[in-house]
Amino acid sequence: MIPVLASVLAQVGDVVPIATPEVEWSAILPLVILAAGAIVLLTLGSLVPSFDQPGVPAAATVAIALASIIAAVPVWQRVQDPDRGPISAVGGAIGIDGFTVFVTVLIALAVILGALLLDDYLRREDLDGVEWYVLVLLAGVGAVIMGSANDLIVVFLGLEALSIAVYVLVAMHRTRVESQEAGFKYFITGAFSSAFFLYGIALVYGATGSTNLVAIADRLATTLALDDALLLVGMGLLLVGFAFKISAVPFQAWTPDAYQGAPTPITAYMAGAVKVGAFAAIFRVFYLGLGQYAVDWQPIVYALAAVTMVVGSFLAVVQTDVKRMLAYSSIIHGGFILIGVQAATEAGVQASLFYLATYVFVVAGSFGVVTLVAGPGDAATSLEDFRGLSARRPVLALVFTLFLLAQAGVPLTSGFFAKFYVIAAAVSVSSYWLALVAMLASVVAAALYLRIIVAMYLADADDTADRPRIRIPVTAGIALAAAVVVTLGAGVLPGLLTEVVGDAVPVLVAQP
Amino acid sequence: MSDFLRSYLTVAIFGGLAVGMVAVMLGVGRFLRPDRPQDQKYLTYESGVDPVGTGWSQSQIRYYIFALLFVMFDIEAVFIFPWATRLEAYGLFGLVEMAIFVFILLLGLLYAWRKKVLRWV
């Protein structure tokens, strides 16, 4: 068949063939597995009625994500091999390096945690459909594309694939008005931020003559622009677009509403995956592509990080809804990860990656506990509902305490080293004030976490008498156990993770 | 100011002129026209018939799903037309790429069909 077509095409006459890009299929296999898996899942779900039974789509999603992780192993070995090293695939639009593979695995893990939490939630809420899992996978595809993009247009494609899937997921709970409202708010602000980002791409293209990060970096390194207003404005707009996605203050207004209104397992997933995707893209665009202009964007990121941590902490402390508190806490974490961006050094990148890796598990675990405690309709999320949790479900209260302590950055949890490394990265580039602000902000934020812990442990017995019993389903139990293991593991033996993170260096590789 | 930004000055002047002209015309009209407010003038105009009910009523939207499906095929066409004119230049690679693209969209149509979206309710 194909030779026949080829011979037909060859007979057309004197045609000048257009250069078609080299696709390194083996290098982008993890990404292809995630995307193809989502499509197969959707098709099977619509064709085979029995496929849409509880547990089956979740198991399929976990299998797809695991397959993607397994496929990432040979790619990791290949890019770490000194003889072969990082490569660029699909005509230079995608870069495959240790950083990319690390982000891919991290996203796949977030997908697994999200699917495990979703399974019982959908049954409890009497919702159905493989669409939830398909969208979770597609959002993951978007985040992976953002983390491997070597071209601003590809970054944007990933951003949109991620965002559109998440908008729908947030509004997916049909019977809860809050969910619809949250989806609408998230969509409006998200679309707005995409416009900023796109305008930024246009201006950077105008200033440098290319959207390819390799070409941009080359041009900025070789030519000295006398008038770089266009590039600076473009950089600023790109940063605004990203700041919306990572909910940095003052672009954080949508976060509490969207996180609170979204179905809780989706909050657990989006808090991790969206941040990983957006930060990975920030590193690729700013650290790699616009690294020559670090002197210009560092102060802005410095200010963003400081304002995010301070404002986020103070707004978080006055909240009375646990889901909303955790939403503000994710804003604060965004500020901390920005410290690593601000450093613009390899140590900064590694500190941020370490932070993101531990954060994915901590945030999935925290919102996982909230999913279980909230009960039908995600109703019981106020601080009152968590009073006396230690008497009702001692293990669940203990697990939640661990996650909250990790978020506060207490030693022996992963959060301690995450905060330690970003602050060390800030100190190493002499950003002493930022390091000081970070430490003060984490003290203020600790009050937030302690409030929840106090509510769980200090309560009268009659507070808990008439509360419905909290069910802990097996799948959610597995997700929480995995999160506990990683949180404690990275807190006691951080060396295992720092070793991997140390190899996950982002580099720019030109098209061969 | 660089030449590049200077050329945008034209756009700014043009925009300012447009806003100014509209403002002048509407402003002049406001001062010249007679002003006799009556309740009936504020009614919704429905071809001379008095309006019934409120403006905020629910209506059934049957077409939106078809509009979504249309967008799907519209995008398909947008990519297929330029591809078809230069198929021989893109060669086998282009053929396979377009086959994958159309196949994925067809799966979307399959999904819509199985979800009974194509039936007129």
Coordinates of C-alpha atoms in Angstrom, one line a residue, chain A residues 75-460:
Chain A
V75 CA 14.8 7.9 27.4
W76 CA 16.3 8.9 30.8
Q77 CA 19.2 6.5 30.3
R78 CA 19.7 7.8 26.8
V79 CA 19.9 11.5 27.7
Q80 CA 22.1 10.7 30.7
D81 CA 24.5 8.7 28.6
P82 CA 27.5 11.1 28.0
D83 CA 28.0 9.7 24.5
R84 CA 24.5 10.6 23.3
G85 CA 23.1 13.3 25.7
P86 CA 20.1 15.4 25.3
I87 CA 18.4 15.7 21.9
S88 CA 15.9 17.8 20.1
A89 CA 12.9 16.1 18.5
V90 CA 10.2 17.0 16.0
G91 CA 12.2 19.5 14.0
G92 CA 13.6 21.3 17.0
A93 CA 10.2 22.0 18.5
I94 CA 10.6 19.6 21.4
G95 CA 13.7 19.2 23.5
I96 CA 14.4 16.0 25.3
D97 CA 16.7 16.3 28.3
G98 CA 16.9 15.1 31.8
F99 CA 14.6 17.9 32.9
T100 CA 11.9 16.9 30.3
V101 CA 12.0 13.2 31.4
F102 CA 11.8 14.2 35.1
V103 CA 8.8 16.5 34.4
T104 CA 7.1 13.7 32.4
V105 CA 7.4 11.2 35.2
L106 CA 6.2 13.7 37.7
I107 CA 3.1 14.5 35.7
A108 CA 2.4 10.8 35.2
L109 CA 2.7 10.3 39.0
A110 CA 0.2 13.2 39.5
V111 CA -2.1 11.5 37.0
I112 CA -2.0 8.3 38.9
L113 CA -2.7 10.0 42.2
G114 CA -5.6 12.0 40.6
A115 CA -7.1 8.8 39.1
L116 CA -6.9 6.9 42.4
L117 CA -8.7 9.8 44.2
L118 CA -11.3 10.2 41.5
D119 CA -12.4 6.6 41.4
D120 CA -14.3 6.5 44.6
Y121 CA -15.3 10.1 44.4
L122 CA -17.2 9.6 41.2
R123 CA -19.1 6.7 42.7
R124 CA -19.9 8.6 45.9
E125 CA -21.2 11.6 43.9
D126 CA -23.1 9.4 41.6
L127 CA -21.2 10.8 38.6
D128 CA -20.0 8.6 35.8
G129 CA -18.0 8.7 32.6
V130 CA -14.6 8.0 31.3
E131 CA -14.4 11.6 30.3
W132 CA -13.0 12.6 33.7
Y133 CA -10.1 10.3 33.2
V134 CA -9.6 11.3 29.6
L135 CA -9.4 14.9 30.6
V136 CA -7.0 14.2 33.4
L137 CA -4.8 12.4 30.9
L138 CA -5.1 15.2 28.3
A139 CA -4.3 17.8 30.9
G140 CA -1.2 15.7 31.7
V141 CA -0.3 15.7 28.0
G142 CA -0.5 19.5 28.0
A143 CA 1.8 19.8 31.0
V144 CA 4.3 17.4 29.5
I145 CA 4.4 19.4 26.3
M146 CA 5.0 22.5 28.3
G147 CA 7.9 20.8 30.1
S148 CA 9.5 19.7 26.8
A149 CA 8.8 22.6 24.6
N150 CA 11.7 24.2 22.7
D151 CA 9.4 26.7 20.9
L152 CA 7.2 29.4 22.3
I153 CA 4.3 28.2 20.1
V154 CA 4.7 24.7 21.4
V155 CA 4.6 26.1 25.0
F156 CA 1.4 27.8 24.1
L157 CA -0.1 24.6 22.6
G158 CA 0.8 22.7 25.8
L159 CA -0.6 25.6 28.0
E160 CA -3.9 25.5 26.1
A161 CA -4.2 21.7 26.1
L162 CA -3.6 21.7 29.9
S163 CA -5.8 24.7 30.6
I164 CA -8.8 23.7 28.5
A165 CA -8.9 20.2 30.0
V166 CA -8.7 21.6 33.5
Y167 CA -11.4 24.2 32.9
V168 CA -13.8 21.4 31.9
L169 CA -12.7 19.2 34.9
V170 CA -13.3 22.0 37.3
A171 CA -16.9 22.5 36.0
M172 CA -17.5 18.8 35.6
H173 CA -19.6 18.2 38.7
R174 CA -23.0 18.8 37.1
T175 CA -25.1 19.0 40.2
R176 CA -22.9 21.4 42.2
V177 CA -23.4 25.1 41.4
E178 CA -20.1 25.9 43.0
S179 CA -18.3 23.7 40.6
Q180 CA -19.9 25.4 37.6
E181 CA -19.1 28.9 39.0
A182 CA -15.5 27.9 39.7
G183 CA -15.1 26.5 36.2
F184 CA -16.5 29.7 34.7
K185 CA -14.3 32.0 36.8
Y186 CA -11.2 29.9 36.0
F187 CA -12.1 29.9 32.3
I188 CA -12.5 33.6 32.1
T189 CA -9.3 34.5 33.9
G190 CA -7.4 31.7 32.2
A191 CA -8.5 32.8 28.7
F192 CA -7.4 36.3 29.6
S193 CA -4.0 35.1 30.7
S194 CA -3.6 33.1 27.5
A195 CA -4.2 36.3 25.6
F196 CA -1.4 38.0 27.6
F197 CA 0.9 35.1 26.9
L198 CA 0.1 35.0 23.1
Y199 CA 0.8 38.7 22.9
G200 CA 4.1 38.2 24.6
I201 CA 5.0 35.5 22.1
A202 CA 4.2 37.9 19.3
L203 CA 6.4 40.7 20.7
V204 CA 9.3 38.4 21.5
Y205 CA 9.0 37.0 17.9
G206 CA 9.1 40.6 16.7
A207 CA 12.2 41.4 18.7
T208 CA 14.2 38.3 18.0
G209 CA 12.8 37.0 14.7
S210 CA 12.0 33.5 15.9
T211 CA 9.8 31.6 18.3
N212 CA 12.3 28.8 18.7
L213 CA 14.0 29.0 22.1
V214 CA 17.3 27.9 20.6
A215 CA 17.2 30.6 18.0
I216 CA 16.1 33.2 20.5
A217 CA 18.9 32.3 22.9
D218 CA 21.4 32.3 20.0
R219 CA 20.3 35.6 18.8
L220 CA 20.3 37.2 22.2
A221 CA 23.8 35.8 22.8
T222 CA 25.3 37.0 19.6
T223 CA 23.7 40.4 18.9
L224 CA 23.6 43.4 21.1
A225 CA 20.2 45.1 20.7
L226 CA 20.4 48.9 21.3
D227 CA 16.7 49.2 21.6
D228 CA 15.2 46.2 23.4
A229 CA 11.9 47.8 24.5
L230 CA 9.9 45.3 22.4
L231 CA 11.7 42.3 23.9
L232 CA 11.2 43.6 27.5
V233 CA 7.5 44.2 27.0
G234 CA 7.2 40.8 25.4
M235 CA 9.0 39.2 28.3
G236 CA 6.8 41.0 30.8
L237 CA 3.7 39.7 29.0
L238 CA 5.0 36.2 29.0
L239 CA 5.7 36.4 32.7
V240 CA 2.1 37.7 33.3
G241 CA 0.7 34.8 31.4
F242 CA 2.7 32.3 33.5
A243 CA 2.0 34.2 36.7
F244 CA -1.7 33.6 36.2
K245 CA -1.1 29.9 35.8
I246 CA 1.1 29.5 38.9
S247 CA -1.3 31.9 40.7
A248 CA 1.4 34.4 41.8
V249 CA 0.1 37.5 43.6
P250 CA -1.3 39.8 42.1
F251 CA -2.7 37.3 39.6
Q252 CA -4.0 34.9 42.2
A253 CA -7.6 36.1 42.5
W254 CA -9.1 33.1 40.7
T255 CA -7.2 30.5 42.7
P256 CA -9.2 30.3 46.0
D257 CA -12.6 30.2 44.2
A258 CA -11.5 27.7 41.5
Y259 CA -9.8 25.4 44.0
Q260 CA -12.7 25.6 46.5
G261 CA -15.4 25.0 43.9
A262 CA -13.7 22.3 41.9
P263 CA -14.4 18.7 42.7
T264 CA -11.8 18.0 45.4
P265 CA -9.9 15.2 43.6
I266 CA -9.6 17.5 40.7
T267 CA -8.3 20.2 43.0
A268 CA -5.7 17.7 44.2
Y269 CA -4.7 17.0 40.6
M270 CA -4.7 20.5 39.2
A271 CA -2.8 22.0 42.1
G272 CA 0.1 19.7 41.3
A273 CA -0.1 19.2 37.5
V274 CA -0.8 22.8 36.5
K275 CA 2.0 24.1 38.7
V276 CA 4.5 21.5 37.4
G277 CA 3.6 22.3 33.8
A278 CA 3.8 26.1 34.2
F279 CA 7.0 26.1 36.2
A280 CA 8.6 23.7 33.8
A281 CA 7.7 26.0 30.9
I282 CA 9.0 29.1 32.9
F283 CA 12.3 27.4 33.2
R284 CA 12.5 26.5 29.6
V285 CA 11.4 30.0 28.4
F286 CA 13.1 32.2 30.9
Y287 CA 16.0 30.3 32.2
L288 CA 17.0 28.7 28.9
G289 CA 15.5 30.9 26.1
L290 CA 15.8 34.3 27.7
G291 CA 18.7 33.5 30.1
Q292 CA 20.8 36.4 28.5
Y293 CA 18.2 38.8 29.9
A294 CA 18.2 37.3 33.4
V295 CA 19.3 40.7 34.8
D296 CA 16.1 42.2 33.5
W297 CA 13.6 39.5 34.6
Q298 CA 15.2 38.5 37.8
P299 CA 14.0 41.6 39.8
I300 CA 10.5 41.1 38.6
V301 CA 10.4 37.5 39.6
Y302 CA 12.1 38.5 42.9
A303 CA 9.2 40.9 43.6
L304 CA 6.6 38.4 42.5
A305 CA 8.0 35.8 44.8
A306 CA 8.2 38.1 47.8
V307 CA 4.7 39.6 47.3
T308 CA 3.2 36.1 46.6
M309 CA 4.6 34.6 49.8
V310 CA 3.7 37.6 52.1
V311 CA 0.2 38.3 50.7
G312 CA -0.6 34.6 50.3
S313 CA 0.4 33.9 53.9
F314 CA -1.6 36.8 55.4
L315 CA -4.7 36.0 53.3
A316 CA -4.5 32.4 54.2
V317 CA -4.4 32.9 57.9
V318 CA -7.9 34.6 58.0
Q319 CA -9.7 31.8 56.1
T320 CA -12.2 29.5 57.8
D321 CA -12.7 26.9 55.1
V322 CA -10.0 24.2 55.0
K323 CA -10.2 23.8 51.2
R324 CA -9.8 27.5 50.8
M325 CA -6.9 27.5 53.3
L326 CA -5.1 24.9 51.2
A327 CA -5.8 26.9 48.1
Y328 CA -4.0 29.9 49.6
S329 CA -1.3 27.6 50.8
S330 CA -0.7 26.5 47.2
I331 CA -0.3 30.2 46.3
I332 CA 2.4 30.5 49.0
H333 CA 4.1 27.4 47.6
G334 CA 4.1 29.0 44.2
G335 CA 6.0 31.9 45.8
F336 CA 8.6 29.6 47.2
I337 CA 9.1 27.8 43.9
L338 CA 9.6 31.2 42.3
I339 CA 12.6 31.8 44.6
G340 CA 14.3 29.0 42.6
V341 CA 13.3 30.7 39.3
Q342 CA 14.7 34.0 40.6
A343 CA 18.1 32.5 41.3
A344 CA 18.4 31.6 37.6
T345 CA 21.2 29.2 38.4
E346 CA 21.4 25.4 38.1
A347 CA 21.0 25.1 41.8
G348 CA 17.9 27.2 41.6
V349 CA 16.4 24.9 38.9
Q350 CA 17.2 21.8 41.0
A351 CA 15.8 23.4 44.2
S352 CA 12.5 24.2 42.4
L353 CA 12.3 20.8 40.8
F354 CA 12.8 19.2 44.2
Y355 CA 10.1 21.5 45.6
L356 CA 7.7 20.6 42.8
A357 CA 8.3 16.8 43.1
T358 CA 7.6 16.8 46.8
Y359 CA 4.7 19.3 46.4
V360 CA 2.9 17.1 44.0
F361 CA 2.6 14.4 46.6
V362 CA 1.9 16.7 49.6
V363 CA -0.8 18.6 47.8
A364 CA -2.4 15.4 46.4
G365 CA -2.4 13.9 49.9
S366 CA -3.8 17.0 51.6
F367 CA -6.7 17.4 49.2
G368 CA -7.1 13.6 49.2
V369 CA -7.8 13.8 52.9
V370 CA -10.2 16.7 52.3
T371 CA -12.0 14.6 49.7
L372 CA -12.7 11.9 52.2
V373 CA -13.7 14.2 55.1
A374 CA -15.8 16.5 52.9
G375 CA -18.3 13.7 52.3
P376 CA -21.1 13.7 49.7
G377 CA -21.4 16.9 47.7
D378 CA -18.0 18.2 49.0
A379 CA -20.1 19.8 51.7
A380 CA -18.1 19.5 54.9
T381 CA -14.9 21.5 54.1
S382 CA -15.1 24.2 56.8
L383 CA -12.7 24.2 59.7
E384 CA -15.7 23.2 62.0
D385 CA -16.0 20.0 60.0
F386 CA -12.5 19.0 60.8
R387 CA -12.9 19.5 64.6
G388 CA -12.3 16.3 66.5
L389 CA -11.2 14.4 63.4
S390 CA -8.6 12.7 65.6
A391 CA -11.4 11.1 67.6
R392 CA -13.4 10.0 64.6
R393 CA -10.5 8.8 62.3
P394 CA -7.2 8.9 64.2
V395 CA -5.1 7.6 61.3
L396 CA -6.6 10.0 58.8
A397 CA -6.0 12.9 61.2
L398 CA -2.4 11.7 61.7
V399 CA -1.9 11.5 57.9
F400 CA -3.3 15.0 57.4
T401 CA -1.1 16.3 60.2
L402 CA 1.9 14.9 58.4
F403 CA 0.9 16.6 55.1
L404 CA 0.2 19.9 56.9
L405 CA 3.6 19.8 58.7
A406 CA 5.3 19.0 55.4
Q407 CA 3.6 22.1 53.9
A408 CA 4.8 24.1 56.9
G409 CA 8.3 22.9 56.3
V410 CA 8.9 20.9 59.5
P411 CA 12.1 18.8 59.6
L412 CA 11.8 15.1 58.8
T413 CA 9.2 15.9 56.2
S414 CA 9.9 16.6 52.5
G415 CA 8.7 20.2 52.9
F416 CA 11.7 21.0 55.1
F417 CA 14.3 20.2 52.5
A418 CA 12.2 21.7 49.7
K419 CA 12.2 25.0 51.5
F420 CA 15.8 24.6 52.6
Y421 CA 17.0 24.1 49.0
V422 CA 15.2 27.1 47.5
I423 CA 16.3 29.4 50.3
A424 CA 19.9 28.1 49.9
A425 CA 19.6 28.8 46.1
A426 CA 18.5 32.4 46.9
V427 CA 21.3 32.9 49.4
S428 CA 23.9 31.6 46.9
V429 CA 23.0 34.4 44.5
S430 CA 23.0 36.9 47.4
S431 CA 19.2 37.4 47.5
Y432 CA 19.4 37.7 51.3
W433 CA 16.2 39.8 51.7
L434 CA 14.2 37.3 49.7
A435 CA 15.5 34.5 51.8
L436 CA 14.5 36.4 54.9
V437 CA 11.0 37.2 53.5
A438 CA 10.6 33.5 52.7
M439 CA 11.5 32.4 56.2
L440 CA 9.2 35.0 57.8
A441 CA 6.4 34.0 55.4
S442 CA 6.8 30.4 56.3
V443 CA 6.4 31.3 60.0
V444 CA 3.2 33.2 59.3
A445 CA 1.9 30.3 57.1
A446 CA 2.7 27.8 59.9
A447 CA 0.0 29.4 61.9
L448 CA -2.4 28.4 59.1
Y449 CA -1.4 24.8 59.2
L450 CA -1.4 24.7 63.0
R451 CA -4.9 26.0 63.2
I452 CA -6.1 23.0 61.2
I453 CA -4.1 20.6 63.3
V454 CA -5.3 22.2 66.6
A455 CA -8.9 21.9 65.3
M456 CA -8.4 18.2 64.5
Y457 CA -6.9 17.3 67.9
L458 CA -8.4 19.7 70.4
A459 CA -12.2 19.2 70.5
D460 CA -14.8 18.1 72.9

